[in-house]
Amino acid sequence: MPAKGWIEVSDTYCKGCELCISACPQDVMELDITRLTPKGYHPAHIFKDGCTGCAICGLVCPDAAITVYREITKAVASAEA
Amino acid sequence: MPAKGWIEVSDTYCKGCELCISACPQDVMELDITRLTPKGYHPAHIFKDGCTGCAICGLVCPDAAITVYREITKAVASAEA
Amino acid sequence: MQKETIIAGFGGQGVLFGGQVLAYAAMDAGKEVTWIPSYGPEMRGGTANCTVIIADDEIGSPLVKNPPLAIALNLPSFDKYEELLAPGGTLIVNQSMVDREARRDDIRVIFVPCNEIAEEIGNKRLLNMVAVGALLTVLPEITIKDVEHALEGHLPERHKHLLPMNYEALRRGFEAAQKVPA
Amino acid sequence: MQKETIIAGFGGQGVLFGGQVLAYAAMDAGKEVTWIPSYGPEMRGGTANCTVIIADDEIGSPLVKNPPLAIALNLPSFDKYEELLAPGGTLIVNQSMVDREARRDDIRVIFVPCNEIAEEIGNKRLLNMVAVGALLTVLPEITIKDVEHALEGHLPERHKHLLPMNYEALRRGFEAAQKVPA
Amino acid sequence: MVTSTINNLVFQRPTGFTETPTHYCPGCTHGVAHRLVAEVLEEMNVIDRTIGVAPVGCAVFAYNYFDTDFVEAPHGRAPAMATGIKRVLPDRIVFTYQGDGDLASIGMGEIVHAAARGENLTVIFINNANYGMTGGQMAPTTLPGMKTTSSPNGRDVETQGFPIRMAEMLATLDGVGYVVRRSLHDPKNIRLAKKAIRLAFETQARGLGFSMVELLSTCPTNWGMTPVESLKFVEEHMVPAFPLGDYKVGAGVGQIKL
Amino acid sequence: MVTSTINNLVFQRPTGFTETPTHYCPGCTHGVAHRLVAEVLEEMNVIDRTIGVAPVGCAVFAYNYFDTDFVEAPHGRAPAMATGIKRVLPDRIVFTYQGDGDLASIGMGEIVHAAARGENLTVIFINNANYGMTGGQMAPTTLPGMKTTSSPNGRDVETQGFPIRMAEMLATLDGVGYVVRRSLHDPKNIRLAKKAIRLAFETQARGLGFSMVELLSTCPTNWGMTPVESLKFVEEHMVPAFPLGDYKVGAGVGQIKL
Amino acid sequence: MTRELWKGNEAIAEAAVRAGLEAYFGYPITPQTEILEYLSKRMPELGRTFVQAESELGAINMVYGAACAGVRVMSTSSSPGVSLMMEGLSYIAGTEVPAVLVNVMRGGPGLGNIAPSQGDYNQAVHGGGHGDYQPIVLAPASVQEAIDLTVLSFDLAEQYRTICMVILDGCVGQMMEPARMPEMRPVQRANWVWATDGRMGKRERRILTSIYLDPVEEEKTNLRLLSRWKAIRQNEVRYKEYFLDDAEFVIVGFGTAGRVALSAVRTAREQGIRVGLLRPVTVSPFPVEVIDQLAERVSGFLVTEMNSGQMLEDVRLAVKGRAPIEFYGRMGGVVPLPDEILQEIQRVAAGPLSIGADPRADWFERMTAQN
Amino acid sequence: MTRELWKGNEAIAEAAVRAGLEAYFGYPITPQTEILEYLSKRMPELGRTFVQAESELGAINMVYGAACAGVRVMSTSSSPGVSLMMEGLSYIAGTEVPAVLVNVMRGGPGLGNIAPSQGDYNQAVHGGGHGDYQPIVLAPASVQEAIDLTVLSFDLAEQYRTICMVILDGCVGQMMEPARMPEMRPVQRANWVWATDGRMGKRERRILTSIYLDPVEEEKTNLRLLSRWKAIRQNEVRYKEYFLDDAEFVIVGFGTAGRVALSAVRTAREQGIRVGLLRPVTVSPFPVEVIDQLAERVSGFLVTEMNSGQMLEDVRLAVKGRAPIEFYGRMGGVVPLPDEILQEIQRVAAGPLSIGADPRADWFERMTAQN
Ligand SMILES: Cc1ncc(C[n+]2csc(CCOP(=O)(O)OP(=O)(O)O)c2C)c(N)n1
Ligand SMILES: Cc1ncc(C[n+]2csc(CCOP(=O)(O)OP(=O)(O)O)c2C)c(N)n1
Ligand code: SF4
Ligand code: SF4
Ligand code: SF4
Ligand code: SF4
Ligand code: SF4
Ligand code: SF4
Ligand SMILES: [Mg+2]
Ligand SMILES: [Mg+2]
């Protein structure tokens, strides 16, 4: 079961260049044409599940607009072990 | 019997640098300390027989001061042949 | 006669070409004219404007602080030039891009929905021509015919097929402006 | 008091150092002094000269056209400075290198066989000191002692062993000049 | 069995950056190069003692984006200015950030001599095959046949000359400790570019001589392409003309383990 | 059998020279380089349509010695001036004659770009490891440890950098048709140098691109050696540091038969 | 020729082509780049020489070379680029070959900005390069003038074997105005007696150089340059005057500052202020005589420039303390507007004016007070 | 300190070292090379920075970098080399960092020769670089003055965050005179609030740049430069006067031309001519006030320079037509001799003099008549 991840795209920095979108291996990104950034761009966002938190979008983003998180699941000993 | 040659060194150009002297394969050159050029140098000259007209002195002279001649001997048909 | 017009808007709204068409028309009409763009550093996007001065005699300054005429194709330009316009002057405003009333009452503000009209004609890039048409209502020295000739003479070949649409844009803009009560 | 001296000769004759020794002596004697070489393009060989001005007060021009004193170490310099010397001036000439008499009679020309004297002393490169010695006969403001101190203080270490020879050269030049009838 | 879930932050804007958004056009990989430099300076923990030298070119405002001291050099002279700084502050990290017009055209003399002198500088060289800032004129790195505003019929090598490969050229100089070429056109190459930038700064930090990373970069605006098309152009046309690789890795640099 | 004797003139001052004696120091091989150029121009019969560009350096007065038109360029800018001339007079033979300070230091930008543009020029490059004219300061070509008036303790590569090998560097450029290094320290090498100079001018005459011959040369005056010792110095110290050889011979040039 | 709408920069490029420009060497720099871009297309079309040089240093020395070859040659740049040409310009002057250089000035010093400026007046007029030499410097204020003066610059440069500079600001370069282009002149090479274009079996060899080791020879060269300069001062002074006949006050301004002043002068006239305008067209040689005459009768001068008062000094030299002089300048790329100049006119007309005053210092006080 | 015999060039080098010079960047050029050669030995001995740059362009930009780092830095060159520094100087001025540049001027224009000259006065004083800026320019006339002014140049440059140039001619550079060296000052880095020397955990980041895209910002910068210039004009004018108290005629000359004039003045005094000498030590700021006062009472000025009359214009600006001005100059490396100046004094004293005359034009006529 693949790692689950998600991202935040900053409206301050995103210029809607689509580089992240074309780079995302999971094809879960697109421009949010319903919104405009203060600079007047349609920012990128995740439009469906499947983000693995691989951070490739962040790697290719020329404007350092993306923050990537990944959910990590690990076993822990039960209390009365 | 080696070719016979001789050279002329121009007082206008010679600066007595001795490059020709050290380059002459026959060691027949030296500075003529008995003479001064208009510029005040002792010019190079041939001081003994043996010049072969190889022109090496001319080749190394930085001041194009040397003219080289070589005597060439060849057979010719006699008049009444 | 000397009349100064400033045309302002977003980079993509054809501000500079709108001004050039006006300049060509004025020249062909035998007038003196200057066209000068606001040329900033190599910054992409942002707002652009140009100043067109039409006169009978040698023109002095190619720039003016308080023009009698202006076209504002977007809100920032509306805000800026409503303030700067000379008292008694006229401001053509692209209604499609502004959501407020005029503030000054010592100038005349003509609202024209340039985008909508252009889209009706079938090419929203013509919004600048709509605005120019509207301007002509207060610039009698230049006739629609003059501008049409200018377009004919100076529109790049590859756009010549758009001439009729441009003509219509001019007319529709002119009419729309006329309808506005003085 | 201000006295100008020009020292001239071939590049190799120690013209510049001769002048510097004079300058050091003057300085140590508490005088104002300037030393300036003729600095030409980077041409090898050729003639060199320097001007030494000794005075009690601030010195104006470091150069003069007609010096009252001069040393000519070779023929070209003799020719040149015999002409330029101020009337009533004195010219020290290195007899070893010139084969002619003086032409002017409104100046004093002192012939000293600098090369020969230097060779007698045992180092022909000292010919400049011989000439300087001779000059002192007409430059009472500077004593032989002054020059000797100057040499002591400013001769490069590696040449210090030559000091006695230099002193002798000065003295021999001085004496030779004195012998010449005024 | 009980499981717990932790949310890990795996990627974020480098702290080596200021908060100012860049003035670069959308998709311009100048921004990627900036970020990589900021990440490296952060990882080496030298932000605090770094002085950058901005060029004249689109990166003229680089000084607004890095949280380090910065100066702005005359067109092409960044290596000379950096030399002046590094020589009097040898314990600082000094880098220049230069375009291809700046470094390979007007600044040729300064870059070659900084390299020949083995100045302990790091040079980030952005090769985007044109003069971006002034509107897309031909650069020494413009590809043969490539149309620019000053080679309107495509660069004619007969009259306008051939592209200069700076990395190869500088590699002939003994003063160079590290000179390589990388590209910014895809994630893999971006990772390699970052490694190279790190190695370049390590070269400087260890006093191993001049270091330069040439980066193949895009100029969507003047190329008249979308950012995505531009990356393709780099891959398909620039990489063949400017082969990626290590052109000189000095002995000492080879030993560096990261 | 009868024999007759003819006196053959086997060597003389080239007619490509004027009658002016040079201002060079005794034994300075600048003079040899001059003579070889004059001989080649004479043999190619182009004296009449040749324009030379003199540098700032000891060769500043080169224009006095060649019987051709001549201009005198600002320090290091000869390749730019030559470009200006050749571009408007493409059927003329245009050459620059430059020292190592002129070409490899201040003139680095101009020489690299003339080469990169593939200008049809011939460059005679005199490498004498110092600035002769100004009195023997360090040049980019000064050998490590070599004492000059501006490296009084010997060139310290740590602070004063490493010698630049121009021929090797320019050979990396596509615009170059012919670039080689020769030496003037003995008859054999002088003959090879002349062949190279001939080939360089032939490269230009055939429009095969930029051509340069780097010549290892002496500076007895500033080296503080006799002319003969200077030749030895070239052989023993300069040749190892600046290997003789052909660094680029373009396809077309390879075909030239003399 | 009919009027066409031309952008200043492109008009200069085309005018040079019409004037027989045979070779162009330049390097991109805003706000001049359109000239280079225009010629990168136009020159090859015509089989002429266009080279984008590696730098302004390269460009000016390519110009130097081509000038020595005897062809019509030009470079164009903007302030920082022109500063890089100073050594080359001094060599060109010392070698006495003709060359044309256009400087589309921008805000400075340093990298500054690309807005219109006149900050390089001193550099152009009083010689930014080393040594004694005086270039001819033309200052167009309109697109038509830019065309006419570009053509003229080649003729003057060749007639006097001198550098001829055309200095303008971004306004004139970026502005579009109706203008008439001259007919295309055929490219012909004058057979200059000095050109080093190869002997070609016709003549003795020639040398072009700026080195004169013997100071006496160098001084002769300087005197030769000065004698040309004398002729230039006598024959080539050009200026435009507006409302001077009855003027009580005279504004002096060149280029854009001059034409902005014209608008202000007209308004002032409407308000009954007897003010006139003198717009130097050649700023070097400077129109000294006309100012000299005006100084005898007017009650004040107002110098206006887009710099801190550079031409001001030349006006002061011409006025020689006979009339009060006031100054108004904007710097760093700020273009003065007619209203500002009008205010200045009113201030000056209101008086009082003092001959003793230091116009630059007073202006500085006003500028810093208001800021 | 005792008097030692120093050669001008080497004295400047040692004086800079004593003043705490931390870094030197230069390129060889006659007649300045001794400075570079001296420092190539001296600086490394002291563990300080010496770099022989690839060119003057490289040198001035290394100076620019080191100046931004906040250390005492200097370059030295001669005319053609200084012309190559114009862009860099304009940047340094626009960035408001202190830097010292020495120009040992030689005959020009172009390559010219290496003889003593004052042909770069305009370039130095009126700004050879683009844009509006004014450097401080000091003009020593003796070895002692060369030492003192070199030391002063660093203090002034730092105090006013400006360029300070020292211009001299080959005479002063090559001459030996007895002089006193100052004590060695310890090298200490002032903690400049502007220096980009790395944050080092102490502070926010700093930026040094000369670009101000917004013309209004650039204008503010220009005004900042002008306000410093105002202070400089008020505080830093320096000159030497000789026999001025009762002078009927005043010679104005700087550097070597000034001290040559001194000899002539003395002889003229012996001949009963009431002539005095004003020798500007700061040619920028120019000693306007003293000339202004003299203009009120003397009956004539004689300006003498080793150029074609560059400082002459500044004298004319100060005199404002109140007294006649005559000029005598030698060019191209020719050094005037006292006899020549004396003749000129006699000519001027004999009169008649006209206020209206153009001193430069009259001088040119005399020069060409006699030749
Ligand atoms: C001396 C000088 N010449 C020219 C310019 C104009 N100019 C500004 S940026 C630039 C070229 C920038 O191209 P590049 O270095 O490739 O950087 P890019 O914008 O492509 O990143 C030029 C020519 C200048 N500012 N200064
Ligand atoms: C702009 C400029 N900088 C410096 C100089 C001084 N200068 C004259 S020749 C020369 C160097 C000559 O050395 P090189 O080029 O090696 O020629 P060489 O004399 O050794 O043959 C220098 C630095 C100058 N004339 N112009
Ligand atoms: S890459 Fe960055 S800037 Fe471009 S769209 Fe994605 S988030 Fe926005
Ligand atoms: S983290 Fe990976 S998967 Fe998630 S959006 Fe970014 S690129 Fe796509
Ligand atoms: S020709 Fe040969 S043998 Fe004769 S002198 Fe010259 S080098 Fe010697
Ligand atoms: S090589 Fe030439 S210059 Fe030297 S000594 Fe021989 S002939 Fe004379
Ligand atoms: S112009 Fe080109 S290089 Fe400059 S920011 Fe835009 S895309 Fe990037
Ligand atoms: S200085 Fe050196 S290079 Fe110059 S001529 Fe003399 S020996 Fe030759
Ligand atoms: Mg680029
Ligand atoms: Mg050399």
Coordinates of N, CA and C in Angstrom, one line a residue, chain A residues 20-66:
Chain A
C20 N 5.1 21.6 -12.3 CA 4.8 20.5 -11.4 C 3.8 19.5 -11.9
I21 N 2.8 20.1 -12.6 CA 1.7 19.3 -13.1 C 2.2 18.2 -14.0
S22 N 3.1 18.7 -15.0 CA 3.6 17.7 -16.0 C 4.6 16.8 -15.3
A23 N 5.2 17.1 -14.2 CA 6.2 16.3 -13.6 C 5.6 15.3 -12.6
C24 N 4.4 15.5 -12.1 CA 3.9 14.7 -11.1 C 3.6 13.3 -11.6
P25 N 4.3 12.3 -11.0 CA 4.2 10.9 -11.6 C 2.8 10.3 -11.4
Q26 N 2.1 10.9 -10.5 CA 0.7 10.3 -10.2 C -0.4 11.1 -10.9
D27 N 0.0 12.1 -11.7 CA -1.0 12.9 -12.4 C -2.1 13.4 -11.5
V28 N -1.8 13.8 -10.4 CA -2.9 14.2 -9.5 C -3.0 15.8 -9.4
M29 N -2.2 16.5 -10.2 CA -2.2 17.9 -10.1 C -2.8 18.6 -11.3
E30 N -3.3 19.8 -11.1 CA -3.8 20.6 -12.3 C -3.9 22.1 -11.8
L31 N -4.1 23.0 -12.7 CA -4.3 24.4 -12.3 C -5.7 24.5 -11.8
D32 N -5.9 25.3 -10.7 CA -7.2 25.5 -10.2 C -7.8 26.7 -10.9
I33 N -8.5 26.5 -12.0 CA -9.0 27.6 -12.8 C -10.1 28.4 -12.1
T34 N -10.5 27.9 -11.0 CA -11.6 28.6 -10.3 C -11.0 29.7 -9.4
R35 N -9.6 29.7 -9.3 CA -9.0 30.7 -8.4 C -7.9 31.5 -9.1
L36 N -7.7 32.7 -8.6 CA -6.6 33.5 -9.1 C -5.8 33.9 -7.9
T37 N -4.4 33.9 -8.1 CA -3.6 34.3 -7.1 C -3.5 35.9 -7.1
P38 N -3.0 36.5 -6.1 CA -2.9 38.0 -6.1 C -2.2 38.5 -7.3
K39 N -1.3 37.7 -7.8 CA -0.5 38.1 -9.0 C -1.4 37.8 -10.3
G40 N -2.5 37.2 -10.1 CA -3.4 36.9 -11.3 C -3.1 35.6 -12.0
Y41 N -2.5 34.7 -11.3 CA -2.3 33.4 -11.9 C -3.3 32.3 -11.4
H42 N -3.6 31.3 -12.1 CA -4.3 30.2 -11.6 C -3.3 29.3 -10.9
P43 N -3.4 29.1 -9.6 CA -2.4 28.3 -8.9 C -2.6 26.8 -9.2
A44 N -1.6 26.0 -9.0 CA -1.7 24.6 -9.1 C -2.3 24.0 -7.8
H45 N -2.9 22.8 -7.9 CA -3.4 22.1 -6.7 C -3.6 20.7 -7.0
I46 N -3.8 19.9 -6.0 CA -4.2 18.4 -6.2 C -5.6 18.3 -6.4
F47 N -6.0 17.6 -7.5 CA -7.5 17.5 -7.8 C -8.0 16.1 -7.5
K48 N -7.1 15.2 -7.2 CA -7.7 13.9 -6.8 C -6.7 13.1 -6.0
D49 N -7.2 12.0 -5.4 CA -6.3 11.2 -4.5 C -5.1 10.6 -5.3
G50 N -4.2 10.1 -4.5 CA -3.1 9.4 -5.2 C -1.7 10.0 -4.9
C51 N -1.7 11.2 -4.3 CA -0.4 11.8 -4.0 C 0.4 10.9 -3.1
T52 N 1.6 10.6 -3.5 CA 2.4 9.7 -2.7 C 3.4 10.5 -1.8
G53 N 3.4 11.8 -2.0 CA 4.4 12.7 -1.2 C 5.8 12.5 -1.7
C54 N 5.9 12.2 -3.0 CA 7.3 11.9 -3.6 C 8.1 13.2 -3.7
A55 N 7.4 14.4 -3.7 CA 8.1 15.7 -3.7 C 8.7 16.1 -5.0
I56 N 8.4 15.3 -6.0 CA 8.9 15.7 -7.3 C 8.4 17.1 -7.8
C57 N 7.1 17.3 -7.4 CA 6.5 18.6 -7.8 C 7.4 19.7 -7.2
G58 N 7.7 19.5 -5.9 CA 8.5 20.5 -5.2 C 9.8 20.7 -5.8
L59 N 10.4 19.6 -6.3 CA 11.8 19.6 -6.9 C 11.8 20.4 -8.1
V60 N 10.7 20.4 -8.9 CA 10.8 21.0 -10.2 C 10.2 22.5 -10.1
C61 N 9.6 22.8 -9.0 CA 8.9 24.1 -9.0 C 10.0 25.2 -8.9
P62 N 9.9 26.1 -9.9 CA 10.9 27.2 -10.0 C 10.7 28.3 -9.0
D63 N 9.5 28.3 -8.3 CA 9.2 29.3 -7.4 C 9.1 28.9 -6.0
A64 N 9.6 27.7 -5.7 CA 9.6 27.2 -4.3 C 8.2 27.4 -3.7
A65 N 7.2 27.1 -4.4 CA 5.8 27.4 -3.9 C 5.2 26.2 -3.2
I66 N 5.8 25.0 -3.3 CA 5.2 23.8 -2.8 C 5.8 23.3 -1.5

